[in-house]
mmCIF file of C-alpha atoms in Angstrom:
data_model
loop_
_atom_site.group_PDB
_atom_site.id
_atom_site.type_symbol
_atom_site.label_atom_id
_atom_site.label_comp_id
_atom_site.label_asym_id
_atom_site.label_seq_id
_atom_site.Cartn_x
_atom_site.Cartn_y
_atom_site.Cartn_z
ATOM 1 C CA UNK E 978 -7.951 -69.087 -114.651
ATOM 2 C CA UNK E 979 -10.903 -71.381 -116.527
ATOM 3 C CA UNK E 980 -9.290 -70.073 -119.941
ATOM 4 C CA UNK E 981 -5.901 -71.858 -119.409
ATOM 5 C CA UNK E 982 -7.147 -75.294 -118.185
ATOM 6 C CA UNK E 983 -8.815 -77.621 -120.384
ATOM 7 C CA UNK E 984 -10.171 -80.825 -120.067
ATOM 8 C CA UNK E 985 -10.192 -83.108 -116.686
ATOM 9 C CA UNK E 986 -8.311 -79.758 -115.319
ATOM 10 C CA UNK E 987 -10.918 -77.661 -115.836
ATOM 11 C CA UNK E 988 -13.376 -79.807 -114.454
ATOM 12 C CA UNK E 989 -11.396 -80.187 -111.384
ATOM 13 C CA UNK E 990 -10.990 -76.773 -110.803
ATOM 14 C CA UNK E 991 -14.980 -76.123 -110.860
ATOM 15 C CA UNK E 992 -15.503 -79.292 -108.535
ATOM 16 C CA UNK E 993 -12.917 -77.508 -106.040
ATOM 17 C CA UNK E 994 -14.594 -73.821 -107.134
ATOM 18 C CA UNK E 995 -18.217 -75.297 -106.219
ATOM 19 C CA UNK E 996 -16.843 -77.197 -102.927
ATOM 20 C CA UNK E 997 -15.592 -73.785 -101.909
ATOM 21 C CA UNK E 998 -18.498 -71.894 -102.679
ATOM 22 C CA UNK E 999 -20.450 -74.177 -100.618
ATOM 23 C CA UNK E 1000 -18.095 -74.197 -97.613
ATOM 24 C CA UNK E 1001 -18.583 -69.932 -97.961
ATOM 25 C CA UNK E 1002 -22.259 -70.662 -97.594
ATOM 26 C CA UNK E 1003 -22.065 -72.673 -94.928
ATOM 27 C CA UNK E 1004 -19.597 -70.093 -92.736
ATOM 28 C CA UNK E 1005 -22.079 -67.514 -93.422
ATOM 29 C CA UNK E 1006 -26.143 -69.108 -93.099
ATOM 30 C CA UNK E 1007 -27.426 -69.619 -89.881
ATOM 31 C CA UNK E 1008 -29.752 -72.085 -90.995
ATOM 32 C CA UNK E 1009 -26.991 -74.344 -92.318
ATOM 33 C CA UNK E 1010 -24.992 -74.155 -88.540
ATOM 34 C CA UNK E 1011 -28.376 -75.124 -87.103
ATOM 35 C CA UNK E 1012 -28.122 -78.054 -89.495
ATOM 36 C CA UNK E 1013 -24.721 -78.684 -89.114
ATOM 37 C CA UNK E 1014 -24.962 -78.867 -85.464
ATOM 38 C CA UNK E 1015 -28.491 -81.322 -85.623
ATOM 39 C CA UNK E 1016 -26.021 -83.307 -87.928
ATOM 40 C CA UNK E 1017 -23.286 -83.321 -85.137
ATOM 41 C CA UNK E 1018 -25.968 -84.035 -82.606
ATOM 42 C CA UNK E 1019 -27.354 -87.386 -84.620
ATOM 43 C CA UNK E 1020 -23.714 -88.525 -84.778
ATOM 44 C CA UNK E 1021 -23.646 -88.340 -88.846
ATOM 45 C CA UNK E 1022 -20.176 -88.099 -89.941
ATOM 46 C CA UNK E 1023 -19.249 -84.698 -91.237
ATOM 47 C CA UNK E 1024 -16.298 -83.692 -93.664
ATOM 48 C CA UNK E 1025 -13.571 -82.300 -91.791
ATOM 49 C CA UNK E 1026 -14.440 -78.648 -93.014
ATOM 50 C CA UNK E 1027 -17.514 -78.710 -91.755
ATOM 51 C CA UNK E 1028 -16.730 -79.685 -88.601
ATOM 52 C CA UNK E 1029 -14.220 -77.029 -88.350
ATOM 53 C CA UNK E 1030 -16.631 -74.629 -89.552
ATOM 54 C CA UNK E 1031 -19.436 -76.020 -86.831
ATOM 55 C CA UNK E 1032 -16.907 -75.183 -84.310
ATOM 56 C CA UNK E 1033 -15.886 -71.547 -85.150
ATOM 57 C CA UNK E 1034 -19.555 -70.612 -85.177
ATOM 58 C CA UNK E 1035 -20.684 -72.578 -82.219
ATOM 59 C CA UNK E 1036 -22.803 -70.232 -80.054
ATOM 60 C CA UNK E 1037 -21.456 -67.184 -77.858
ATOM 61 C CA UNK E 1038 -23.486 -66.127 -75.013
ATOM 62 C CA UNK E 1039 -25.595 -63.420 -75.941
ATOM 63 C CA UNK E 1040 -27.791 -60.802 -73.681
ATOM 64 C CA UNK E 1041 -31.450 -60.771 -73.852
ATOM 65 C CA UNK E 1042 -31.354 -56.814 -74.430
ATOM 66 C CA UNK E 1043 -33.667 -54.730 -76.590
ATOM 67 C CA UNK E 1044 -31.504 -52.157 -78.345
ATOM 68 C CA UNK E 1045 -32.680 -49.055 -75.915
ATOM 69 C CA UNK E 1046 -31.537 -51.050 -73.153
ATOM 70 C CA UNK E 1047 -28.601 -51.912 -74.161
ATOM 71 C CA UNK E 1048 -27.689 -48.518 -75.112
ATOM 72 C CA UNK E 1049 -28.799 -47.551 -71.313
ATOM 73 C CA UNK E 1050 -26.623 -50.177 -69.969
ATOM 74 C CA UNK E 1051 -23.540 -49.852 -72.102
ATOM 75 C CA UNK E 1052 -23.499 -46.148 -72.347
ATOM 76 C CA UNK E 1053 -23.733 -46.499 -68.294
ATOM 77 C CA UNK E 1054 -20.357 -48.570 -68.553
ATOM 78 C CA UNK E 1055 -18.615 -46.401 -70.911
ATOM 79 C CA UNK E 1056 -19.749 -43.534 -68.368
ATOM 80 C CA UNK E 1057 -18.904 -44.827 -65.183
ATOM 81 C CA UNK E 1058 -14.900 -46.167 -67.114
ATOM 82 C CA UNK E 1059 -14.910 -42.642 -68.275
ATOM 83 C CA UNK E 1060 -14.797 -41.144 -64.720
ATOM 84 C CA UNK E 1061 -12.996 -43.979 -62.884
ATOM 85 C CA UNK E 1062 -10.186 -43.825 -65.649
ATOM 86 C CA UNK E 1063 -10.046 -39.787 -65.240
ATOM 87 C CA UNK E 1064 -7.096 -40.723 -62.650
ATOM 88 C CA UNK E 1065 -4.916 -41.982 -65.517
ATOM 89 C CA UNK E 1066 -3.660 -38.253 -65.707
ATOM 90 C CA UNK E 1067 -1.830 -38.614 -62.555
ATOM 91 C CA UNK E 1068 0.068 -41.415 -63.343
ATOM 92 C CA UNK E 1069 1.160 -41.074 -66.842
ATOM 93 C CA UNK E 1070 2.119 -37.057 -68.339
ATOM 94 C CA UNK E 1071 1.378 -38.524 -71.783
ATOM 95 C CA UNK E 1072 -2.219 -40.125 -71.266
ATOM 96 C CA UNK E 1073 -4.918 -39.047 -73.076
ATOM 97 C CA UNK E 1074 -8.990 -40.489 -72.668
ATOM 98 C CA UNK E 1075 -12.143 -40.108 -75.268
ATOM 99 C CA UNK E 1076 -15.487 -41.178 -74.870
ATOM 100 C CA UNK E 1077 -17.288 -40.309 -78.093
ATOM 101 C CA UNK E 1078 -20.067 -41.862 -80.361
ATOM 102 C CA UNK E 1079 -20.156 -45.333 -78.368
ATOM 103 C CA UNK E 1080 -16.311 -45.470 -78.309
ATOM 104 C CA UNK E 1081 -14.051 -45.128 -75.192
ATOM 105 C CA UNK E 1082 -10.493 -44.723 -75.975
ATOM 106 C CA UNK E 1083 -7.912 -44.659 -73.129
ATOM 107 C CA UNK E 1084 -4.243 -43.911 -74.633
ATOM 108 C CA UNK E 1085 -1.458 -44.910 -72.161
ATOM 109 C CA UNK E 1086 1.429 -43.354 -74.021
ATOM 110 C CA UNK E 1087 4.124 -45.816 -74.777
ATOM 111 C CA UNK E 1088 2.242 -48.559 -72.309
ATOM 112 C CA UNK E 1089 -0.554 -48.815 -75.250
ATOM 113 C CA UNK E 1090 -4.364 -47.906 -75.828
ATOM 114 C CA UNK E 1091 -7.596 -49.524 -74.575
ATOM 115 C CA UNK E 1092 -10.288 -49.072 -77.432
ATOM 116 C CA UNK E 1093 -13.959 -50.215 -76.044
ATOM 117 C CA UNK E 1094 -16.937 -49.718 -78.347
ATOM 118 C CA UNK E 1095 -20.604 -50.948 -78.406
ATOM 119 C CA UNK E 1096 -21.483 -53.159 -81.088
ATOM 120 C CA UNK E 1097 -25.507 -53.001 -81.061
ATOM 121 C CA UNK E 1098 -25.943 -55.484 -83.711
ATOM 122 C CA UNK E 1099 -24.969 -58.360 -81.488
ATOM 123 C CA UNK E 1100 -25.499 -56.378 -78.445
ATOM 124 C CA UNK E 1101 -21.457 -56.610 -76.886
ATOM 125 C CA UNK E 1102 -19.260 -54.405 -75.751
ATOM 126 C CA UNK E 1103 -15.738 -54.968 -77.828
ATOM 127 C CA UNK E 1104 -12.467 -54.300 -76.145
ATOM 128 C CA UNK E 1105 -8.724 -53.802 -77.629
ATOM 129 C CA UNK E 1106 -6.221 -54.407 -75.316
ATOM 130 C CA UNK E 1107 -2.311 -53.790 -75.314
ATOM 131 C CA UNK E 1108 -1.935 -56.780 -72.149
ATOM 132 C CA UNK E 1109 -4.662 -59.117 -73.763
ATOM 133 C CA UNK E 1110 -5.790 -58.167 -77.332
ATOM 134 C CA UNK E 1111 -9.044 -58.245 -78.435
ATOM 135 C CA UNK E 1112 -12.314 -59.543 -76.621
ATOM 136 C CA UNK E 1113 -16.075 -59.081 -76.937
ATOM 137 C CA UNK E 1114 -18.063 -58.889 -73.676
ATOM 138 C CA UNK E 1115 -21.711 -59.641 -73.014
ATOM 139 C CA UNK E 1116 -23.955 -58.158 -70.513
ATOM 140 C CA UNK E 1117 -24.832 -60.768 -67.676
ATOM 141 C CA UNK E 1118 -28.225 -59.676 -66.134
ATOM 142 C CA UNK E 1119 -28.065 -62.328 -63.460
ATOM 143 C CA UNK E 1120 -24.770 -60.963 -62.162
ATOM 144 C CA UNK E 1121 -25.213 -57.302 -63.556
ATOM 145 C CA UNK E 1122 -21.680 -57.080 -65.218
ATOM 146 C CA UNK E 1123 -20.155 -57.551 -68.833
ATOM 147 C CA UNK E 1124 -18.440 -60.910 -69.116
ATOM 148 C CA UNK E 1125 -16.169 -62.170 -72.066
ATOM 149 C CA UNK E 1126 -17.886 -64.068 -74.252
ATOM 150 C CA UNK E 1127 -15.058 -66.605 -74.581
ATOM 151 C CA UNK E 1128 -13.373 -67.523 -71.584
ATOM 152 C CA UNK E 1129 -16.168 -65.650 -68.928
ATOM 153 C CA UNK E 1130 -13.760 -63.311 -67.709
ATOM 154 C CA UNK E 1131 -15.666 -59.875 -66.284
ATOM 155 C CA UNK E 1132 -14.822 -56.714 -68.059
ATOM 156 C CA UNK E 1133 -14.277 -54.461 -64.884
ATOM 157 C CA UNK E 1134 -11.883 -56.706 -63.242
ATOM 158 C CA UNK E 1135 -9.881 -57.571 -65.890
ATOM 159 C CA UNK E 1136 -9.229 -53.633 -66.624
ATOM 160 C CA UNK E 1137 -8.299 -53.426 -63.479
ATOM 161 C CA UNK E 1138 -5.396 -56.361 -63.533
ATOM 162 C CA UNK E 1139 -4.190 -55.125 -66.883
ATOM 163 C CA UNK E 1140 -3.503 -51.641 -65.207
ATOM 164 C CA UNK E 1141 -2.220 -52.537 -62.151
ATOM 165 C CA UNK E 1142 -0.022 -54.552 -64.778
ATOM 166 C CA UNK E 1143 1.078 -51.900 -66.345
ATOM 167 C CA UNK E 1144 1.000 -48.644 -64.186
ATOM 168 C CA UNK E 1145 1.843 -50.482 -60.716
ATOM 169 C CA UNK E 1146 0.354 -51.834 -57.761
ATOM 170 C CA UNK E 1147 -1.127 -48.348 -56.460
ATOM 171 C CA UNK E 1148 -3.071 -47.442 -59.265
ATOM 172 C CA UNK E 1149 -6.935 -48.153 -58.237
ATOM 173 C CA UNK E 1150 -9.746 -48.189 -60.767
#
């Protein structure tokens, strides 16, 4: 790209390089949210991209686990979905249910697949959904059950509207 331009062109094209390379850094540093958000909290005005960027990594809720206890916990879930989901076989011929290396896979035939895996990294539980996509759930140790980390919906319940949903009122997880 730099070979073709010359002059004021090239110039401009590193100014917008080096703007970009800075908004990367800023998407990816924690320290630079923290001071994006002290920014936003002083009321200094802040370049549209960096608001934007403040926004998308504005803090989730996040459990207060150590890693052996959130394997405890989540395995528990995966566990106890496992054996309540078990009844899938007598309402669809064609479904089909894994639990395997943190991941529980529930395959509804031509209604879809659930997919829910730990993530220990940022201690959630992740969920694919064919009713309502993707979400990421955090364990709630007030309440004792995996909420979403965006709109506070609780894991359990929501399976259990999705399938009445799709399988019918009589199916009971």
């Amino acid at each position: 790209l730099f070979r073709s331009l010359h002059g004021p062109a090239m110039a401009a094209a590193a100014r917008a390089l080096r703007r970009a390379s800075r908004t990367v850094i800023l998407a990816a540093g924690s320290r630079s949210r923290m001071a994006l958000a002290t920014a936003e909290k002083r009321g200094a005005p802040m370049p549209f991209s960096q608001r934007f960027i403040a926004s998308e990594c504005a803090a989730e809720p996040v459990s207060e686990l150590n890693e052996a206890e959130f394997h405890g916990i989540a395995d528990d879930l995966l566990e106890d979905l496992e054996g309540r989901l078990d009844a899938l076989d007598d309402f669809l011929d064609d479904a089909e249910l894994t639990n395997s290396q943190g991941v529980l896979t529930a395959s509804l035939g031509d209604k879809g697949t659930y997919v829910l895996n730990k993530q220990t990294p940022n201690r959630q539980v992740w969920w694919s959904s064919p009713v309502s996509g993707p979400k990421r759930f955090y364990w709630n140790a007030e309440e004792k059950k995996w909420m979403g980390t965006r709109d506070g919906s609780e894991l359990v319940s929501l399976l259990r509207r999705e399938l009445k949903q799709l399988l019918g009122s009589e199916f009971e997880l």
